[in-house]
Each structure stands twice: as structure tokens, then as C-alpha cells.
């Protein structure tokens, strides 16, 4: 039995509080169970050097945990003088995933930085960061769209992420820390509102996994993402209607 | 006239929410107006090398701002690969101030790290950090005191801090960011519950200041600190009685 | 049509030259088309601090590219003073994948470092590193097994990796650099000799991908890994028989 | 009794030797007892990015100690790869204090860097740095004033600094290292020639201090600074007359 | 007797394989006995800031060893976060030596970077790097000369380097690692095709050395360099004729 | 004609002032013309890890220039966060040279660090550092020898260094900065009191140099070193007699 009597195919209680920061162009506090992440979106009217002059925008992300977000205190990366491999891997993932649902051409030559700061960690911080950052991103994009009268709303679809894994032989949805630390197989699933994969990262931590196990994990992930997108819709309120109204037809 | 009709000798609304983190031995969310800081206290059963084997404890602090705690986004110090001078100065100040009201001998050979993470900044982040960290510290110390049956409660007195300054020729208590950026003179006052100074840092940012101006600033600071200590007492509840019950008599 | 008339489901010509370094306990030059990686295995009779005294061994990997392994010269990470996120992500992947087929208990309290240095890059450097490092690892482990008369051979199964992707709407096996840079979807598949997944990393670089596309990519990956394992067997010669003779039964 | 029979309210013997460096636009060797600091002023015809195009100048400072300036050798900060918090705090203080007596508008769009290198340390290195750097600064400014025929001499007042503290219950002026290491309260006082405060940094190292103790320390500091300014006047010779001839009237 | 029956005044077998990298403008694998170095030359149409606008080119070098190039594994400099003093010293030497035979004016405002990566080390890696990098450099320069129709071929002379030393009282040419580790005196000799010195670095590792010992070492070095230049000529093939055809007459 | 009417074969005026630092076990201010270096020797009763338990001592050196030691200000290496290649090369040279005249066995398991800080630079800072550091070293060693009643005085010979070079076709001894910047050939010569070479570093900055030019430079260097050793003897006073009294007979 899981903690709080949760079923194998259930996500934890989710709360998305919007506009929690008085300065940021978009901001969100996302809580999935005891995992809490502040996501802020910052708009800047410039792009990285490699994009200059192309008329396209950029979306990037940074991720960090407060030192005591976890059971034992972690040394600050600023004090160590460098980012850990884990942090780099996670922030690259978040940025890549978010860009997949942004029409960078429609955004214009400006960039948005999503800061995901984990206030408290109980498993699934990277997937909660993606799910929360998406909402903060939409708020920031809307502000740009209104202010600059963009002809096309640059968000092409919903985007959310959840973790799945095999613990004690049972495939589970949305692992908390205790489950995650015992998982034989661990997978992060990032999907769009139209039910397609944006990113899939599965690891056989303790043992390899078969094709049929993979299929069961993907099913769990899919149902979890659908529920998360419902929560995003509620958090977005009126903005909800703008998303994907201009979804590009599929190419290459 | 100050924002929100505040008088020259008034602090901003203050809220101290305790035990906001499920892992930390002590934790606090302190809000002074729009300035919000999460302070967590972590206890470790070891001391830095220079204290080993002396039977004494240690208290230290770290300070950081989320990138978008301010009007424009700041680069993360972890990404820059090093702490700024400002951060180092602030965290040295916080640690030094807290140690002044801790009986390190009574604490025993263990250390407490106070992490002060600014979620949103509107002036006075370092003084809010001291005021909030003190409360988190007391919670953590109480846990040690109970668990290890310490004969003496190691906190010797209350400790709080506030900023004062001269803006447009007028001495003001508890500057918000906008006031601070226009201040000709700027001072941080750290005081104990018994009304003595622990730290005094005054700077003539725009012009030097006279002895009589100094005196007026100290009066404002003193009254501000008294109010803050009242808020700390309320936040500490039953723990309030333990503080200073064993205050050491004055020596050298 | 692909370069050199290659079919969609074909890997590039592969060569694995063993024991190319006179000092290393195991070493391999792996060539997949124009991608060339030197993999060396170094044995040390000690383990990282977190494993000390547990009687278990450790396997880890480091990855690097020579500055001119690619079309334009890259700055050395040593000159930049830090590893890029890409490098960290890759070397974490290689180490994790290799550990999945090592019985760390049987290895005993010693560690093996796999250095994967890309001499020339033409796509698929991380998967070639895994495939080549596996062979170098087996040589090093055999040396330990013989020297210390290990009762159980610590390699539990074969391990190889290959990239797959969707380019111009067509799913392809083993992408060269030019294909990779145009891929809409990109996936790395790491599998064991018994046909199970150890790691799966799929990214919709240009657009999300559907469940049926995923299935086609997995099929391609599976067939590619089988061919690579054949090449590994040939490169291992007599050592081939020792692998997996003691494969643990499934748990967790 | 203090070393060398010094009274409580006496500074140590002070020597300021000017123009000790053949390249620098201004340079000074200041000796206060056994504390020796070389201060050089370097003029550059450019300003930091944040001041560009505003027609204003900049004054900044750097501080360092030779490894064996002290009783035991300190590791070089260059070898450690970063500045300590103490160094950052000190050089920020020196720069801020010097800027308070410079009319940056009158200086024009150029910057002056004051390097304070402690050759031998016996307490009070930061205050000696300020006192010495002021003299080097005046020499450099005079060179600019003459060369560019500045209509207003950009130094508005004298500036000097001294440490005070409470040792064994007695307030003392100008602490040497041995006294400083035993001080219960420690304060640095930076003042102008017109007797006003530019910076005040008081710390209750061993115990908090009262308002009346503060007052006694400020009196000692004031008398010390007056003596130091006398020494500066002598070291400046003919330049002495130029200072403050254009002191701005007080504003906000 | 030396390993493999080599005489005191003999170099080890040398092989120079050219154009081993499909991307680099020039590339070489040089093998001297068991020492193996890959040298690549990268051309960029820009120069460092200090040379901008002078119409002159630049040649520089970087040097590195793979972690397991040696008997025991070395930590990567990228992982340590900085270059060792040894590496810096060597790459400065290689760059300086190569520049001495390049007519930077004739090269035009472009730069060439020589990367010397030691695949396997058995003594003499820095001298092998110089000897190999020279050949890679000529290939790259020829490509520039042809493409840009340079009126003068910018390589003014041959350049090669060899180590000499005194081992067990006997002066030896081209030390392998085992000899080098026992050498009392150690010297690197860099010479041109016309028999003059470009760089001479002699160190009395175990004892000082006399003028007559120096003379014997220089003779050995001279004969070694002549043999190496023969090998370079063979490796250059038709390019051989272009070198030094425009050697500048001596000045300064 | 050289500055100050100096002949080609003359060194600049040299002054060695001893024991200029009240804390260091040995200290010297060496002035060669306008080049001024403070050298301090610090004794520590421990050795680096690689020497532990072997009963042998260690001598090492660090080198640095004050930012304004030169005509234009250099950024501090501590601010840059790392040592330049030039600094590393120089401090390795100084340490290696000094060790060549120390009997590390006789010194016992302790280490001496020579800090060479250039106060003002006018050419020849590395050679002045060696010459000055030798004197500081002897003072420190004598203190050890007396205190620990060493049976053998651990300094085996004198050691001094000087630069030579070819400027405008003329070989010159002891180059000042202006000469050095125009030199076609540049050489540093480190020699012992018995007239043998410890280190020889010659570079053809502008053109290669012939064997006969080398010979002339070595003659100049030899005569310069002899004069410097005379100055060292005068600076050592009574300590002069102790050096080399136990010079080891030549081996290997």
C-alpha cells in the first residue's frame, strides 16, 4: 500500500498557485504532495548570441534546490563554485521540453528564462518543475502577446510531465521520494496536450526492463499527464483558450 | 509621505510563520512588507576543523536570493561560479550576529547552519534574515536541548535587526527598496533583547553624517528592534520563556 | 537515400580494435563509420567514500572530445575551467549503463574508470562510447577475475547502445552527424544481450512523437543493438564465454 | 599597560612615504606601528559599463595581504582561485569610503583604482589602507586635474580611518593585532576632515555593547582620525590646499 | 645498455602519419617509440584582440594527455577545473617554438591553433608534440597559401625538437620515460633546419651540470633534430620544397 | 649605449636588505636597478603528501606581482580566479632551482615556502627572485639548523640567477624591461657558486641563435652570477661560512 492510501495509478494532490511573485512576468508555486517548486518566468528583449538577427526567440530554464529542501542539507552549488551534473541535466531537460511547445518564430527576438527553485523536495522535482514552469511561461507569453500585439499566440500546445517507475515489481505513477529511492526502474514522461511524447527518459536503476513493462509505464504516465493538464487549465483560467489555437501542422 | 501611509518611525507589517519546512530542525517564513525570506536551521553533529575537540559548538549562516526576487533578474551565483562580495558580506554578518546570543559552550560540539533564502526582495533582506533566522535557530536549539537534555538553554538573549536611513533629509525606520535606493545615509542595526548593540553598520552613501543624525537613527533602530522582538515572541509561543533564562553575566 | 547507399535499418561499418593502450587494464578503439572513440579501463583498488567498507565495487565513466573531433574546433573544457552540461549528462549515462550489467558485489571493493575520448565525431559518440567501453570493461574485469580468483565473473550480460531517429519523416537507425542535425526526433537506446532496456532517452527535437513512432524506433534500436553485440563478441574472443554465466535472477 | 607604554587614547607612530612607485599615478607606503601597506593609484581613461556615457568617473579599491604579512603564512587567494569573504568586504569598504569624498562628476569619465597591498600586518590593516589610499588618490587626482585642466578639484574633503575597541573592559584607540584578538567589541570609524562619519562598523565580538560604550568609542575614533588627517596634510605638502576648496553644500 | 639495444646517440623509431583527421586543416599522428601524439591544426579567420588590425597572423598551441596515457591514471584537467603548471608551461613552449619559423606578416590576419593530444606517453611528449605539430602546421599553412594565393609561403624553416639528458653519468639522446625518471640532467632542444637554436631548456634535476656536459648534450640534440627533420621531409612529400624558400635574412 | 651608461657586461646596482619582515623565518628585499622583490621564507613542520614518512624535506616557491608593479596595471590573479601560465612557469622554476642546492635529507621532514612578491618590475624579476630567495632561504635554514641542532648544514652551494640576451645584435648582461622588450634572444641562467648550471632557459624570441652566440651569452651570464654571489655573501654576513661546508660529492 502507498502512503496516504494512494492507488498505483494515482498522482498526488496537486495545487498550482499563480502569480506568487510581484516582479516576475509569470510565476507559479506548484505543489505535488510535499514537493514544492517556485517557477518564475523572466522576459528579456534580447536573445543569446547564436540566435541574433534571426527574428526568433528563445526559452531556457534554470533549476536549483534550496539547501534544506531535502532530508539532509546539501551544499549550495554557488559555494561549491559549480553546478552538479544532475542540475545541468535537469535544466537542459526543462528548457528543451518547454521549447517544444513554443513557436519561437511567433515569439519574436526575445527570450524567456524559467527559474525553477525547489523549496521542498519529495520526489518528482524535475517533472513538477516542467508542469509548473509551463504555466508561468504561458502567463509571461500572454503579457508579451498583449503588449506587442502578436498576431499568433506562440504557445502551440499544453505540456506536462510526470514520473513513473517499478517498485517492488509494481508499476507506479508519480513516485514520492521514498518510492523513488527503492525503484528498480525509473522513467520521466513529458507529453503534450495532444497525447504525444516530447521527452522520454527511462533508466533501469536496479535491473533492465522489458518492452511490456515499458508499455505499462507509458500508460500510467499518459494518464498522469492528462490529470496534470487539467490542473494547468484550471490555473490558467481565461488564458486557457489561447493555447494551441494556432497549432502548426506536422512537418519533418 | 511613505508608501501605504506609513509614518517615519514605523516598521512594515511583519509576519513570521514557523515550521514551514518538513525536514529542517527549525524553519521560518518571515515577511516584512513585500520582503520574504525562508530561513531554515540545520543541525549537524560535528563542528568545523578549527573547533574540533574543544567541546564548543558553532553557528553559521548562508544567504542567497532567488534570481527573480528583484525587479530585474540576477544571474545565479552558482552559474557565475562564485559568490559576490555582497553575499559574502551579508552571510558573515548574519552568522556573527547570531553567534553573539548563543552560548556555544552550552550548545556542545555540534553546528547549526542557518540558510536564508530570499524569495522576494523589497529592501531590508539582510535584517529580515537575521530576525527570521533567530526564530528558526531557537526552534533548532530547543530540539537539541530536549533531545540531549542540555542543562543550560544555549540562547542567551533575543536578537533582531532593522535598517534605518536618511531619505530626502528625513531619518526613516525600515526602508523599502525604493527608499533605500534614494537614501543618503543607510544603517543596519542589530540589537539584543536587553537593548544593546551587537552590530552597527552605517554608511554615508551620498554624504557623510553627523553625530546628531547618528543618534536619531539609533533611536529609530532601537524602537524598530523592540517591535520585531515582540513579533518573535509571538512566533516562538511556549519557547519564549526559555530564552535568556541563563544569560551570562558581563565579562570583558 | 543515405550516404554510402546505406538502408534505413542498417548500422554503419563497425570496427573494435582491442588493447590499443600499453598501460590500461582494458582498452579499445571503436570506429562506427567516421566516429572514433578510444575507451580505456583503469582499475583502482579503492572505492569512492560513499561505498567504503561495504565490500562492493564501483564503475564510473568520463567522456571528452578532442577539440578538433568536429567540423569546427571546440574550446577545451579544461581551458573553460568546467565541464559542459552535455559532457556531464553523457558521462553519467555511460557510467549508469555500464553499472547495470556489473555485479558490484562480485567485483569486490575496487573501482573501474572508463575513459571515453572521442578522437573524431560523426554522430553517435555517446552510444559508441557505451558499446566500446563495455568491451574495455570486460578485459579489465577479466584481469581482476584471474588475478584475484573471483568465484563469480562480475559481468552479468552484454550491453550495447545505438541511436535512432526520425529524419524527413523516416525512422532511421544509427544516425551520422548530418542526419542527426536534421532529425525531428532523436533517441538513444541502451540494451542488454537478453533484449531488455537499460536506458531509453527520446527527445522530440523538432516536434513530439506518437506511440506508434516510438514503437518503430524501438524496433530499429533493438536490431542495431543485436548487431553491435555480435561485433563485441568477435572483439572479445575467448572472453566471450564468461559473460552472463552467472546472471542473477530477476528481483525488485 | 599597552605595548610601548602607549596610552589608551593614543595612535601608534605613523609614517606616510609618498610616491614610492615609479609607475603609479599616485603611491604611498603607510606605516602605523608594524602595520605596513603599499597603496597605489592607477588612472584609466574609461569607466565600468554601468557608468558609460554619463560623464561621471569612478573610484574603486582592491585589497590583499602578502602571504607572510602575518605570524603564520596564509594561502594566496590566487592559488585558492577566489577571494575570501573578508577581502571582498574590506575592498568594498575602502572603495565606498573613498568615493564619499570624490566629486565623481568633476572627475570626468575616468576611473581610479586604489591597490592596497599589506606588506606586514599588525592590526588595523583596513583602516590604514583607507588612510594611505586617500593620499595616493589625491596625488593621482592632482595629476588628472593639472593635465586636463579640471575647473573643480574633485576631492571634496579629507578622509581617514581608525579602529577602536574594548579590551579587558577598557576602550582603546588604534588596536594592534594582539589587542584586536582579545577585543570584546571592535569598531572601525571612517571620518571626513569636517568631523562627520562616512562609515561606522561596530561589532560585539564577545558581547553586545551599550549606547554609552558606543559614545566613548566614537570619541576615541574622532580624536584618532584628526591626528591621522594631520599626518596626511604633511604627506601631501603643497597639494594640501587644494582639498575641499570646492566642497559641495549639503543635500539629501 | 638501453631498451631494445638502442645506442646512446640514437633516437627511437619514428613514424609520422599525416592527415589522420577528416575535419582538421592539418593533422598528424606522431609516434616516437611508445609515445604517441595526435596533432591537429585549426585555421580561423580571426586573430586574438591584441593583434587586431595589424595585418599579422598568430600561431598558438594547446597540449593535453588522455587520462590513461600514462602508467597510472591522471585526473582530467577539465575535472580539476584548471590547467596544471606543467601543461601551461608545455603549451607556451610549443606555441613559441612554432611561431619562430612562421612569417606572421605573410600569414595574414588569421590564426592557427595546434592541438597536441597525447594518446600514449613514454617520455618526450613535449618534443614529439613540437615535431609533429610542425608537420600539421605546414599542411594547414599550405591550404591557406593555395586558397588565398599568398605571394610568400609563410613557413621560413624546418623545426623539430628532442630531449637529451644525463643518466647514470652517460649523456643520452631521446629519453624514454624510464630513463627520464632517473636522469640527473634533463634538456629539451628545439632547433631549426639551418641548425640554430630556437629554445633550450636544461635543468639539473639531481645535480648541476658543467659547460662540457652542456656541450655534449647539445651535440646529441643537434644530431637528433637532424634525423627528425628528415622524417618530417618524408611526411611532407611535395610540400617539402615550399619551406624556407623565402627565409628572411637575419635581423635584430 | 645602455641606460645610465652601463656597459654590455655589467649588472645593474644591486642591494639586498635582509630580515625586512618581523614574522618570516627569513626575509629579503632585493633591488636590481628598479626591480624590487620581497622574498620571505616560511618554515612549516610538515611536508606535502607525496613526501610523507620519508624523512626528507621540501622547498617550494610562489611568485606574484603587485598589480601596479608595471607600467600599466595588471589584473590580480586572485580576481581572475586563476594563475597565469607565466606565473606557474616562474614559480616552478624558482622552486626547482632552490631545491638543487638544498640537501633535503639533511633538512628533515619540514618544508620551506619562498614567497617572491614583485613590488616594482623593470626586467629580470624571475632571476632577482631566485637570487633574493636564496638569501632568505639560508636565513630560514640557519634558524632550523640551530634550533634542531642539525648535524649537517642543508645548503650545499650558493645559487644565483641573471638574464642575458641579444639586443640590436649585441649580447647584453642583465636586461632591463626596455631592453628585454626589444631582445631578439633572451636567456635566463641559474648557476651555483661552483660555476655549474642549474637551469638554462634560452628562447629565440625574434630569431633563432647560433652555437657561438650561445657561448657568448653563457660567458656573460657566468660573470653576472659571480657578482651576484658576492652580493649574497655580503648580505649573509656570518652565515656565509656555513654554506657548502658539506657539499656532497658528485653522483649520477
Tab-separated table of C-alpha atoms in Angstrom, chain A:
chain	number	residue	atom	x	y	z
A	1	UNK	CA	0.000	0.000	0.000
A	2	UNK	CA	1.284	3.504	-0.865
A	3	UNK	CA	1.442	6.365	1.623
A	4	UNK	CA	-1.933	8.060	2.230
A	5	UNK	CA	-3.689	5.075	0.710
A	6	UNK	CA	-2.877	6.229	-2.797
A	7	UNK	CA	-3.571	3.793	-5.656
A	8	UNK	CA	-0.869	2.683	-8.088
A	9	UNK	CA	-2.302	4.786	-10.889
A	10	UNK	CA	-2.985	7.977	-8.921
A	11	UNK	CA	-0.995	11.185	-8.777
A	12	UNK	CA	-0.547	13.060	-5.514
A	13	UNK	CA	-2.748	16.059	-4.659
A	14	UNK	CA	-1.697	18.949	-6.889
A	15	UNK	CA	-2.002	22.691	-6.287
A	16	UNK	CA	-0.880	25.381	-8.704
A	17	UNK	CA	-0.924	28.913	-7.248
A	18	UNK	CA	-0.322	31.565	-9.879
A	19	UNK	CA	1.380	34.946	-9.804
A	20	UNK	CA	3.102	34.452	-6.461
A	21	UNK	CA	5.923	36.917	-7.248
A	22	UNK	CA	5.297	40.637	-7.601
A	23	UNK	CA	8.111	41.224	-10.119
A	24	UNK	CA	8.163	38.229	-12.487
A	25	UNK	CA	6.288	38.322	-15.791
A	26	UNK	CA	4.864	34.924	-14.890
A	27	UNK	CA	5.112	32.957	-11.637
A	28	UNK	CA	3.722	29.834	-10.043
A	29	UNK	CA	4.025	27.834	-6.833
A	30	UNK	CA	3.395	24.214	-7.738
A	31	UNK	CA	2.830	21.627	-5.014
A	32	UNK	CA	2.639	17.911	-5.764
A	33	UNK	CA	2.263	16.258	-2.398
A	34	UNK	CA	5.198	17.537	-0.349
A	35	UNK	CA	7.200	18.611	-3.389
A	36	UNK	CA	7.059	22.399	-3.755
A	37	UNK	CA	8.629	24.411	-6.550
A	38	UNK	CA	8.558	28.140	-7.270
A	39	UNK	CA	8.661	28.772	-11.027
A	40	UNK	CA	9.202	32.306	-12.318
A	41	UNK	CA	9.340	33.466	-15.922
A	42	UNK	CA	11.542	36.427	-16.830
A	43	UNK	CA	11.210	38.133	-20.194
A	44	UNK	CA	14.187	39.889	-21.739
A	45	UNK	CA	14.187	41.758	-25.033
A	46	UNK	CA	17.307	40.039	-26.332
A	47	UNK	CA	18.399	36.578	-27.426
A	48	UNK	CA	21.613	34.549	-26.966
A	49	UNK	CA	24.410	35.352	-29.464
A	50	UNK	CA	23.776	32.255	-31.628
A	51	UNK	CA	20.229	33.482	-32.424
A	52	UNK	CA	20.891	37.161	-33.033
A	53	UNK	CA	19.276	38.692	-36.048
A	54	UNK	CA	17.165	35.669	-36.956
A	55	UNK	CA	13.897	37.091	-35.703
A	56	UNK	CA	13.391	34.084	-33.440
A	57	UNK	CA	13.027	33.935	-29.695
A	58	UNK	CA	14.462	31.626	-27.048
A	59	UNK	CA	13.223	29.809	-23.954
A	60	UNK	CA	15.607	28.441	-21.364
A	61	UNK	CA	15.436	27.156	-17.791
A	62	UNK	CA	17.462	27.043	-14.614
A	63	UNK	CA	16.889	24.649	-11.730
A	64	UNK	CA	18.058	24.678	-8.153
A	65	UNK	CA	17.155	23.257	-4.771
A	66	UNK	CA	17.336	25.199	-1.527
A	67	UNK	CA	19.990	23.535	0.641
A	68	UNK	CA	17.449	22.139	3.074
A	69	UNK	CA	14.820	21.137	0.527
A	70	UNK	CA	15.783	17.564	1.397
A	71	UNK	CA	16.185	15.393	4.468
A	72	UNK	CA	19.859	16.181	4.846
A	73	UNK	CA	21.299	19.555	3.886
A	74	UNK	CA	23.040	19.825	0.515
A	75	UNK	CA	25.943	22.182	-0.057
A	76	UNK	CA	24.958	25.147	-2.238
A	77	UNK	CA	26.230	24.915	-5.787
A	78	UNK	CA	27.250	28.577	-5.511
A	79	UNK	CA	29.523	27.646	-2.599
A	80	UNK	CA	30.956	24.651	-4.484
A	81	UNK	CA	31.644	27.022	-7.365
A	82	UNK	CA	29.934	24.899	-9.963
A	83	UNK	CA	26.751	23.162	-10.942
A	84	UNK	CA	26.449	19.424	-10.403
A	85	UNK	CA	25.904	17.141	-13.368
A	86	UNK	CA	22.411	16.416	-12.030
A	87	UNK	CA	21.438	20.098	-12.082
A	88	UNK	CA	22.760	20.615	-15.588
A	89	UNK	CA	20.940	17.547	-16.860
A	90	UNK	CA	17.672	18.696	-15.297
A	91	UNK	CA	17.769	22.277	-16.501
A	92	UNK	CA	18.649	21.195	-20.016
A	93	UNK	CA	15.650	18.848	-19.934
A	94	UNK	CA	13.245	21.539	-18.693
A	95	UNK	CA	14.349	24.066	-21.307
A	96	UNK	CA	14.200	21.535	-24.160
A	97	UNK	CA	10.761	20.346	-23.146
A	98	UNK	CA	9.289	23.845	-22.904
A	99	UNK	CA	10.753	24.911	-26.244
A	100	UNK	CA	8.934	22.020	-27.905
A	101	UNK	CA	5.587	23.773	-27.400
A	102	UNK	CA	6.741	27.306	-28.203
A	103	UNK	CA	6.607	28.800	-31.673
A	104	UNK	CA	9.902	30.657	-31.389
A	105	UNK	CA	9.284	32.495	-34.647
A	106	UNK	CA	5.997	33.843	-33.348
A	107	UNK	CA	7.640	34.840	-30.054
A	108	UNK	CA	9.950	37.265	-31.843
A	109	UNK	CA	13.518	38.152	-30.908
A	110	UNK	CA	13.155	37.951	-27.134
A	111	UNK	CA	13.975	35.343	-24.521
A	112	UNK	CA	12.192	33.877	-21.522
A	113	UNK	CA	14.053	32.315	-18.611
A	114	UNK	CA	12.179	29.910	-16.372
A	115	UNK	CA	13.678	29.654	-12.892
A	116	UNK	CA	12.589	26.541	-11.053
A	117	UNK	CA	13.582	26.697	-7.391
A	118	UNK	CA	12.695	23.703	-5.293
A	119	UNK	CA	11.578	24.853	-1.850
A	120	UNK	CA	10.863	21.352	-0.592
A	121	UNK	CA	11.616	18.049	-2.327
A	122	UNK	CA	9.720	14.778	-2.030
A	123	UNK	CA	10.385	13.125	-5.390
A	124	UNK	CA	9.474	14.280	-8.880
A	125	UNK	CA	11.050	17.738	-8.654
A	126	UNK	CA	12.044	17.845	-12.309
A	127	UNK	CA	8.639	16.826	-13.595
A	128	UNK	CA	6.875	19.229	-11.208
A	129	UNK	CA	9.247	21.931	-12.486
A	130	UNK	CA	8.183	21.292	-16.084
A	131	UNK	CA	4.497	21.225	-15.217
A	132	UNK	CA	4.700	24.405	-13.147
A	133	UNK	CA	7.078	26.248	-15.458
A	134	UNK	CA	4.668	25.692	-18.348
A	135	UNK	CA	2.007	27.697	-16.531
A	136	UNK	CA	4.418	30.506	-15.605
A	137	UNK	CA	5.546	30.533	-19.229
A	138	UNK	CA	2.015	30.963	-20.550
A	139	UNK	CA	1.471	33.965	-18.259
A	140	UNK	CA	4.679	35.576	-19.466
A	141	UNK	CA	3.935	34.846	-23.104
A	142	UNK	CA	0.467	36.281	-22.754
A	143	UNK	CA	1.914	39.503	-21.417
A	144	UNK	CA	4.208	39.699	-24.443
A	145	UNK	CA	1.399	38.794	-26.816
A	146	UNK	CA	-0.843	41.523	-25.475
A	147	UNK	CA	1.829	44.181	-25.181
A	148	UNK	CA	3.323	43.564	-28.634
A	149	UNK	CA	0.035	42.579	-30.286
A	150	UNK	CA	1.483	39.310	-31.584
A	151	UNK	CA	-0.639	38.005	-34.491
A	152	UNK	CA	-0.166	34.375	-33.389
A	153	UNK	CA	-0.160	33.150	-29.764
A	154	UNK	CA	3.281	31.463	-29.500
A	155	UNK	CA	2.242	28.507	-27.304
A	156	UNK	CA	1.304	25.610	-29.555
A	157	UNK	CA	0.091	23.025	-27.059
A	158	UNK	CA	-0.101	22.042	-23.395
A	159	UNK	CA	2.894	20.407	-21.791
A	160	UNK	CA	3.198	18.454	-18.545
A	161	UNK	CA	5.449	15.801	-17.063
A	162	UNK	CA	5.253	13.038	-14.514
A	163	UNK	CA	7.469	10.273	-13.179
A	164	UNK	CA	6.632	6.592	-13.286
A	165	UNK	CA	8.573	3.586	-12.042
A	166	UNK	CA	8.608	-0.028	-10.960
A	167	UNK	CA	8.812	-0.511	-7.204
A	168	UNK	CA	8.760	-3.950	-5.647
A	169	UNK	CA	7.679	-5.339	-9.007
A	170	UNK	CA	4.698	-2.964	-9.308
A	171	UNK	CA	4.487	-0.154	-11.858
A	172	UNK	CA	3.566	3.081	-10.043
A	173	UNK	CA	2.558	6.588	-11.126
A	174	UNK	CA	4.106	9.738	-9.606
A	175	UNK	CA	6.733	8.390	-7.207
A	176	UNK	CA	7.404	10.142	-3.903
A	177	UNK	CA	10.980	10.198	-2.613
A	178	UNK	CA	10.703	7.035	-0.597
A	179	UNK	CA	9.321	5.092	-3.563
A	180	UNK	CA	11.854	6.617	-5.933
A	181	UNK	CA	14.765	5.525	-3.772
A	182	UNK	CA	13.563	1.912	-3.941
A	183	UNK	CA	12.585	1.895	-7.627
A	184	UNK	CA	14.153	-0.753	-9.871
A	185	UNK	CA	13.086	1.181	-12.964
A	186	UNK	CA	12.527	4.915	-13.149
A	187	UNK	CA	11.069	6.936	-16.013
A	188	UNK	CA	10.172	10.535	-16.704
A	189	UNK	CA	7.463	11.154	-19.258
A	190	UNK	CA	6.923	14.574	-20.830
A	191	UNK	CA	3.841	14.841	-23.039
A	192	UNK	CA	1.750	17.382	-24.886
A	193	UNK	CA	-1.947	18.072	-24.659
A	194	UNK	CA	-2.439	16.091	-27.854
A	195	UNK	CA	-1.027	12.965	-26.220
A	196	UNK	CA	2.354	12.785	-27.889
A	197	UNK	CA	5.774	12.383	-26.350
A	198	UNK	CA	8.172	15.262	-26.050
A	199	UNK	CA	10.725	13.510	-23.909
A	200	UNK	CA	11.086	10.017	-22.521
A	201	UNK	CA	13.850	9.110	-20.102
A	202	UNK	CA	13.772	5.619	-18.702
A	203	UNK	CA	16.510	4.060	-16.614
A	204	UNK	CA	16.892	0.560	-15.284
A	205	UNK	CA	18.401	1.625	-11.968
A	206	UNK	CA	18.437	-1.842	-10.460
A	207	UNK	CA	17.673	-4.073	-13.437
A	208	UNK	CA	16.786	-3.761	-17.145
A	209	UNK	CA	13.130	-3.632	-18.194
A	210	UNK	CA	11.155	-5.362	-20.881
A	211	UNK	CA	9.009	-3.996	-23.694
A	212	UNK	CA	5.790	-4.910	-21.907
A	213	UNK	CA	6.932	-3.184	-18.709
A	214	UNK	CA	7.717	-0.136	-20.803
A	215	UNK	CA	4.218	-0.177	-22.241
A	216	UNK	CA	2.596	-0.309	-18.811
A	217	UNK	CA	4.762	2.601	-17.603
A	218	UNK	CA	3.814	4.677	-20.629
A	219	UNK	CA	0.120	4.099	-19.963
A	220	UNK	CA	0.485	5.255	-16.374
A	221	UNK	CA	2.472	8.290	-17.499
A	222	UNK	CA	-0.132	9.196	-20.096
A	223	UNK	CA	-2.979	9.149	-17.597
A	224	UNK	CA	-0.945	11.183	-15.110
A	225	UNK	CA	-0.113	13.845	-17.663
A	226	UNK	CA	-3.791	14.188	-18.605
A	227	UNK	CA	-4.682	14.906	-14.997
A	228	UNK	CA	-1.877	17.438	-14.689
A	229	UNK	CA	-3.021	19.264	-17.792
A	230	UNK	CA	-6.472	19.547	-16.206
A	231	UNK	CA	-4.856	21.251	-13.227
A	232	UNK	CA	-2.947	23.560	-15.567
A	233	UNK	CA	-6.180	24.533	-17.336
A	234	UNK	CA	-7.769	25.475	-14.024
A	235	UNK	CA	-4.710	27.515	-13.047
A	236	UNK	CA	-4.662	29.359	-16.365
A	237	UNK	CA	-8.286	30.480	-16.215
A	238	UNK	CA	-9.125	32.680	-19.167
A	239	UNK	CA	-5.705	32.147	-20.727
A	240	UNK	CA	-6.648	28.546	-21.312
A	241	UNK	CA	-8.393	29.305	-24.565
A	242	UNK	CA	-5.356	30.829	-26.225
A	243	UNK	CA	-3.202	27.735	-26.244
A	244	UNK	CA	-2.792	25.787	-29.399
A	245	UNK	CA	-5.287	27.884	-31.277
A	246	UNK	CA	-2.578	28.091	-33.881
A	247	UNK	CA	-1.015	24.693	-33.581
A	248	UNK	CA	1.299	24.167	-36.571
A	249	UNK	CA	0.555	21.225	-38.822
A	250	UNK	CA	3.026	18.396	-38.543
A	251	UNK	CA	6.248	18.554	-40.533
A	252	UNK	CA	9.554	16.657	-40.761
